[in-house]
Structures are given as structure tokens and as C-alpha cells.
């Protein structure tokens, strides 16, 4: 039998399926269902509960809630904190990017690793570490005699403290974005300016900064979104300091009043969502018409620091010392003493906290196991979904693709706590057909993870798609391969590096996740992320510190592994690699 | 069974209409080239044929079966069409042999038969020894041959090629042009070959479609395009054609006409139905002008360049001396700048009246 005969037979076989359900249509349907059930429906439910709680729109209720003195205060705090933190992060991140991409500073690779590291440490651990940094057991300040005497107000328990930590935490986001634009900057532009007689300062001011403006504002937008939605730092510092923000308000009211406060909290969550979108849009507008030139072949020439090598290096490493060594050493020291506030010395040192955290504390162990398996499940489900979704978003037009793109961008911007509230609302009532509700079970957390991390998984994968030639897929299509065969045999191998990187990122973020799960955990279902807050609230500071240390070690181990085994991963997808 | 009927198709991307009422009837086994300037819609036409784009109007039938119409669309994977992409589109994660075997595997051909067919095809394009290489480790010409082999292996009845030689150097082009001709002879497939290099199109194709701004201007045999262009645009596009206005066209019968060009009476070819006209556009090529000792068109040489087999002269001609012309003069000749010469037009074509 000749091939032409086999080929002519194929359409017949394919015709047996209902025509509308073959290949692409089935894929689109599955994606729309996935995104619809896990993102759009809960968010729609949230908006519904916020605006029309008892089936009718009540403007005076909305005005009452939003006009309340405490809500207005929390809103203003939220805006001020996130704007100020964004400015701080933008300045620090841009300076760091200029320094590492444009100069010949020594040991850049190591410095970049250190600079990006805070981004990978869960924010609640960062906050805890900074709180410990001023305690008497802190090896740095304590040794210098600078630690606070008991009874004084902790300097970080303040508005300024929150802004400071959020700024430091988000500086790497700006750094990564600015560095990406700097690496696309054609060297010839800088050289042309030099040959016109411009000095270094003038080149940076007149050529480089205007050209990377888009990158700076894109980074600022990310920093804003991340600051406004950062539960870990806002809660760990803001609650003791009585600086209320929208996030902590939602969390505390839901904790004290339970589901009865849900509709009102949905309204606050909606307000938070609106603020986030406004902030992001505004930043994007400021950075509009950013230079889009793509020129990855040439790197901007490095300027020699010359006599400035030492002072600049000193300042750069000093920054890392303050941002990394100071809090982390305090965290480890706190985990190594028996009680909060004890100085660390040969007599007080103990491994009891670590032993408790690892072996004896049932709650922690169970929480870790839960976190681990739902994280693995999340990665296993989201990566294939993100590969398929990336395919549609990159290569398909039409309103379904547009809708999916909008939904995934929205999910990227909205703070996790909003997803948390939405998930509670969505799953509170018994499910149809099953009869029991999922609220309070681990399944809600899993659903929230799917919803929350899809956008995170999508980003690197979309980057991967941008680098492969669409004709590769079309050639396979002409060879007769259907969409699922192509995804498996052509697309997946081509985007595999990006998909791996996406998997690593999602794993590292989900394993210590706090923003969504803090509202969804219950006595039946605990995850490890919020554990630190609960332990700290219950007064077990040293145990909390030990858990924090273990999280940091886990993150470091994963980053190290990815560096060792990730040589084939594409450049720029793992943020901590220079 | 593999003839292509393209019937009045149109295609827009947003507000820009890229294909406007394009019709072509291509016979089974024919080698058709599509020739046109950059951005005129050639690739879009090919993508419509392959099924990657949905039509806004008109329809396409292959082998009598409608494959594209605004409401009926057979997806590319069910058309059984082969495409050789401009940038080859070889799958980088597969070896040469795997690339060639992929379509056979999808078609469910058993492994043994598949291997046999792959090695036969690879031998045909002289790539047998490279079967286990990755595409990244091949030269440009070798990659092109793998793309060709991949198409050959599928034994598609219709093969579309989008500027397959555009990325290669001149020597390789010559060799691969022969390869395409052999491919066509061997497979008997209907070939649809896109190019913007007219030498390539005229040399390879049975018929050439000249395209401009989303329309087909003329679809004809290469020699007809060259000697009987249907419009001024085609005349100017093919073979350095020159279009001038002549006066007093008088058909002489037998497909010939007399006309007056720059005050000289010339004899030209014309369409059978040509009628007497006061003025008409005529077209000719640099080789149609010759030096003459007798009466002719006076001209002034402004530039003469040596082109190997002939001498190319740029001249200003006519009574006023302001009609620029190019003339090819056979080898043993010498012209210098400023020299006055007399030219005779040996051959030319009266472009048919578009309104008639
Ligand atoms: N997907 C698309 N969306 C919008 N416009 C498009 C798209 N594809 C092509 N065009 C436009 O359609 C026109 C024709 O494009 P096409 O690629 O068919 O030209 P071409 O004749 O193949 O040119 P070239 O010789 O440069 O390859 C161009 O103006 C192009 O910008
Ligand atoms: Mg093209």
C-alpha cells in the first residue's frame, strides 16, 4: 500500500469524532474550562459578593464600608506603603542593574546571586529575620552592643520599617527587569555617544537611562504589585505595629468574625484589586514607548571602574552585608537559643528548636508534608497546562485566545489574598453533585494554587515560545500531526528548558507560599508557609526562627541544585543566574 | 487529482487587504512559480493554500475537493500538502533521519518500511551519511536538502515552496535549482514555488504568476511573460523590460503592427485582435536594440559598462535626447562616453489596451 493511500484514508478516521470536538477545539475547551473554573468564576463570585451580596446592589452599604474611618485609614496606609516601597525598590534595583551590567565590578556573579536571594526567601521569613536582627541574640548588632534594650519599641514595627523591608524585598524584581533591557541595549549606541565626546555620566544620563526607561517602569510595576499584595511583611510588622493595611485588615477580620464577614471582606478585596490594577496601569503608562529593540547578540560595553573599584565594591558588598548577613545571621542565632532574647554563646546554644521543627512537632511535620505534595501536584498540573496555554496565547488569534490572555494577566497582577477570599466564597457552599463543601480542606488550597501560580508558570514558558520558530509547528501540522501529538513531540521538547525553569520557580514559590493559604488553612489542612506567623503569634519565636531557617536552607539548596544541573536552561529564566 | 483551483479568494489582516480577488487554475503535475516584489502577498497566498489562514472570500479546491472557503476549512494536517519553508523549519531536537521520518510515523507507517523509505530518500538527496546528525550541525545547503527530503518522503501530491533558495549563495542556488527540477520530474507532484528572483522563476516553472499588491497581474508561460506582457507593470518587471509610448499603431495582420517610435517607423508584434490606435505602450528589452549604420534612433552614450558576454550602454535617445534607454551590444564592441550612435529596434510588443 502506498503512502498516498494511507494519507487519503486519514480524514475518514478523524471524521468519526464529532467535528467540533477534534484537536484544537478540544484543547481550547479544556483550557477555557480550567481557567474559567479556577480563575474567572471565583473572581466573578468575589465581585458578586462584594457588590450585590443579597442579590441587590446597595450603594449605601458600599459607601458605609468603604467610607469607614478604619477602612479609609487602611487604604491610605496601603497606598503610601506600596508607593514608597516601589520607589525604594526602583532606585536600589536600577542602581544594582547598572552596576552589574555596565561596570567591571569584581565578583559580579556572586554579588548578583546575593542580591537576588532575598526575592526567593519567603517574605514572612525575611520579616522574622529582621525582627530578630535587633534582638540581643543577634550576632552582628549584639556583638557591636547595638541591640535594643528590652522594653524599647522595635524600630521595624512601624510604617517606615514596612516600607524599608518591602523596598529591599522587591528591589531584585526591578533589578531583573532593568538588567534585561540593559542586555538588549546595542553597544553601538553607547560607543557612538562616547565617540561624540560624551563622558560616562552623560552617557548614562542621556543615552542609557532614556533607553531603559521601559524596563525600569516595567520593574516598578512588578514591585508595586508585589508590595501591595505582600502579606508576609505587612502582617509580621504591621500587626504588632498597629499599622493596618487592607491585607492585614481582611486577614484579621476574617479570623475574628469568620465567614459572616465574607461579603464585606470581598468588597475590601475588590478595592485592593482595583488599587493594584490602577497602580500597574499608571506605571505602565509612565513607561510607555519604552525602547523595544531586541539585540541580544551584543552586550553593552563594560566601563572600567578604575580607581573606584574599591569604594564601589565596598558599598556594594556592604549593602549585601546589611540586607542579607545581618538578618539571616540573626535568624539562625535565634533558632539556636532556647528562649527569645537570650544571647548566643557556648552555654545557651541548642539544637532543640531544629529537632522540634524537624521531628517532634506534629503540626509542622504535617504542614510540611501537605505543602510538599500540593506543591508537587501544582507543578505537575500547571506546567503542561501552561505549555498548552502558551501555545494558544502565542500562536492563535481570536476572542478565545484574547480572553485567556486577559484572564492570565489579571491573575498575575492580583494579590494572592484576593484569590484566597475568592476561593472561600466559591467553595463555601456545598458543591453541586457532591453534596459536601470543600471549604476547610486541602483541595481548596490546591485549587487556589492552580489559580495563583498559573501566571507565574506561564511567564518563562511564553519567553520560551518567543524563541522558537512557528514554522516548526506548522511543518509538523503538514506532516499530519494533530495538536496533542504536536504538543508532545514538537513543542514540549522545544520549550523544555523554559518549562523546567517555570517548574523550578513555581516549586520554590509554592512550597513556602503564604498569601493565599493563610486564609484557607484550617485545623484539617495546614501548609508550612503561614506556620511561622502562627508560631510567632503563639509566642514560640525560637521555633518560628528554626522553621524559617529550614525554609531558607531549602531555598538555597534548590537554587544551588538548579545552578549545578541547570546548565542547559536558557539564559535569563532563572533570576539568580547572571 | 492534484490540480489546484483558486477561485476569487480574498484575505485581510485587520484593515489591510493582502489578497484581492486572486484566481489561479493550476493543472495536476504543473510547476508554477509565483513572482512578485516583497510584501505583495506571496507568503499569504501560500499559507492560504496550506490551510494556515482562513479565507475571507472565494474558495480553494485541491483535486476537486474544496479545502478552503469562508465557512469550510480543512485543517492543514488533513490536506496532505508538503511545504518547504523558507527557513527550513527543521526540528532541532530530532536528527536528520527523525526529521524525515516524522510524518511517516504520524501516518502510522510500520517501522521497517519507514526506515527503508527514509534511507532511500536521504540517498536521493545525497544525505545518507549524515542521517544521524542534528540540523544544527549541517550547512545551509544541507539543511535545505533535508527539508526537501522531508517533503519527498511524504510523497505529497502538492508541494509548496516559499523562497526555498533565498538564504543560499549563488553557487548553491544553481545546484539546488537542478535538484528541484529533478524532484519535480521524479515525483510528478504539483509544485507551487514562491520567489522574488525572476531568473529562478523563469528557469524552473512551466507557468509563472506575476503578483503585485495582492493581485495576480498575469499567469502565463515564461516566454510569453517575457515577450508578450499583458500590462505595463509586468513588462517593466520581467527581464529589465522597458516601456515607451509609440504613436500611430497600424496592424499589418499576422500578429504584426507598424508604429512610429521617436519619429522612426518600427515593426512590432501585437495581439491578434489589435486595432489601429493613435498611441499605445510598447515594451522591449535591452537586447532588442541594435547598433545600425543606416537610419534609426539617434542616441548619445552616457555610460558604458563591460558585462562579460556583452557591453551594456546607457544612452539618451530620441530627437530631444532625453529618453533614457539601456542597450546590450554583443561582445566585440567598444563604446565611449559621449559617443553618438544610431539604434534600430529589432523586436517589440504592443501592450494590449487594458480598457479593450
Ligand atoms: N499575520 C499578519 N498580520 C498582519 N499583517 C500581515 C500578516 N501576515 C502578513 N501581513 C501583511 O501582509 C502583506 C503581505 O505579506 P506576505 O508575507 O504575504 O508578503 P510576501 O509577498 O511573502 O513578501 P516577502 O517577499 O517579503 O516574503 C504585508 O504587508 C504584511 O505586512
Ligand atoms: Mg514571504
CSV table of N, CA and C and ligand atoms in Angstrom, one decimal, chain B residues 38-44 86 162-163 194 196, ligand 2:
chain,number,residue,atom,x,y,z
B,38,UNK,N,8.6,42.2,-2.7
B,38,UNK,CA,8.4,41.9,-1.3
B,38,UNK,C,7.1,42.6,-0.7
B,39,UNK,N,6.4,41.8,0.1
B,39,UNK,CA,5.2,42.3,0.7
B,39,UNK,C,4.0,42.3,-0.2
B,40,UNK,N,4.0,41.6,-1.3
B,40,UNK,CA,2.9,41.7,-2.2
B,40,UNK,C,1.8,40.6,-1.9
B,41,UNK,N,2.1,39.7,-1.0
B,41,UNK,CA,1.2,38.7,-0.5
B,41,UNK,C,1.5,37.3,-1.0
B,42,UNK,N,2.7,37.1,-1.4
B,42,UNK,CA,3.0,35.7,-1.9
B,42,UNK,C,2.9,34.7,-0.7
B,43,UNK,N,3.6,35.0,0.4
B,43,UNK,CA,3.5,34.1,1.5
B,43,UNK,C,2.1,33.9,2.0
B,44,UNK,N,1.3,34.9,2.0
B,44,UNK,CA,-0.1,34.8,2.4
B,44,UNK,C,-0.8,33.9,1.5
B,86,UNK,N,10.8,28.6,4.0
B,86,UNK,CA,12.0,29.5,3.7
B,86,UNK,C,13.2,29.2,4.6
B,162,UNK,N,8.3,28.1,-0.2
B,162,UNK,CA,8.3,29.5,0.0
B,162,UNK,C,9.8,30.0,-0.1
B,163,UNK,N,10.2,30.6,-1.1
B,163,UNK,CA,11.5,31.2,-1.4
B,163,UNK,C,12.6,30.2,-0.8
B,194,UNK,N,7.3,29.8,-4.6
B,194,UNK,CA,7.3,31.3,-4.5
B,194,UNK,C,8.7,31.8,-4.5
B,196,UNK,N,11.2,35.8,-5.3
B,196,UNK,CA,11.2,37.1,-5.9
B,196,UNK,C,12.3,37.2,-6.9
C,2,LIG,MG1,7.2,35.9,2.0
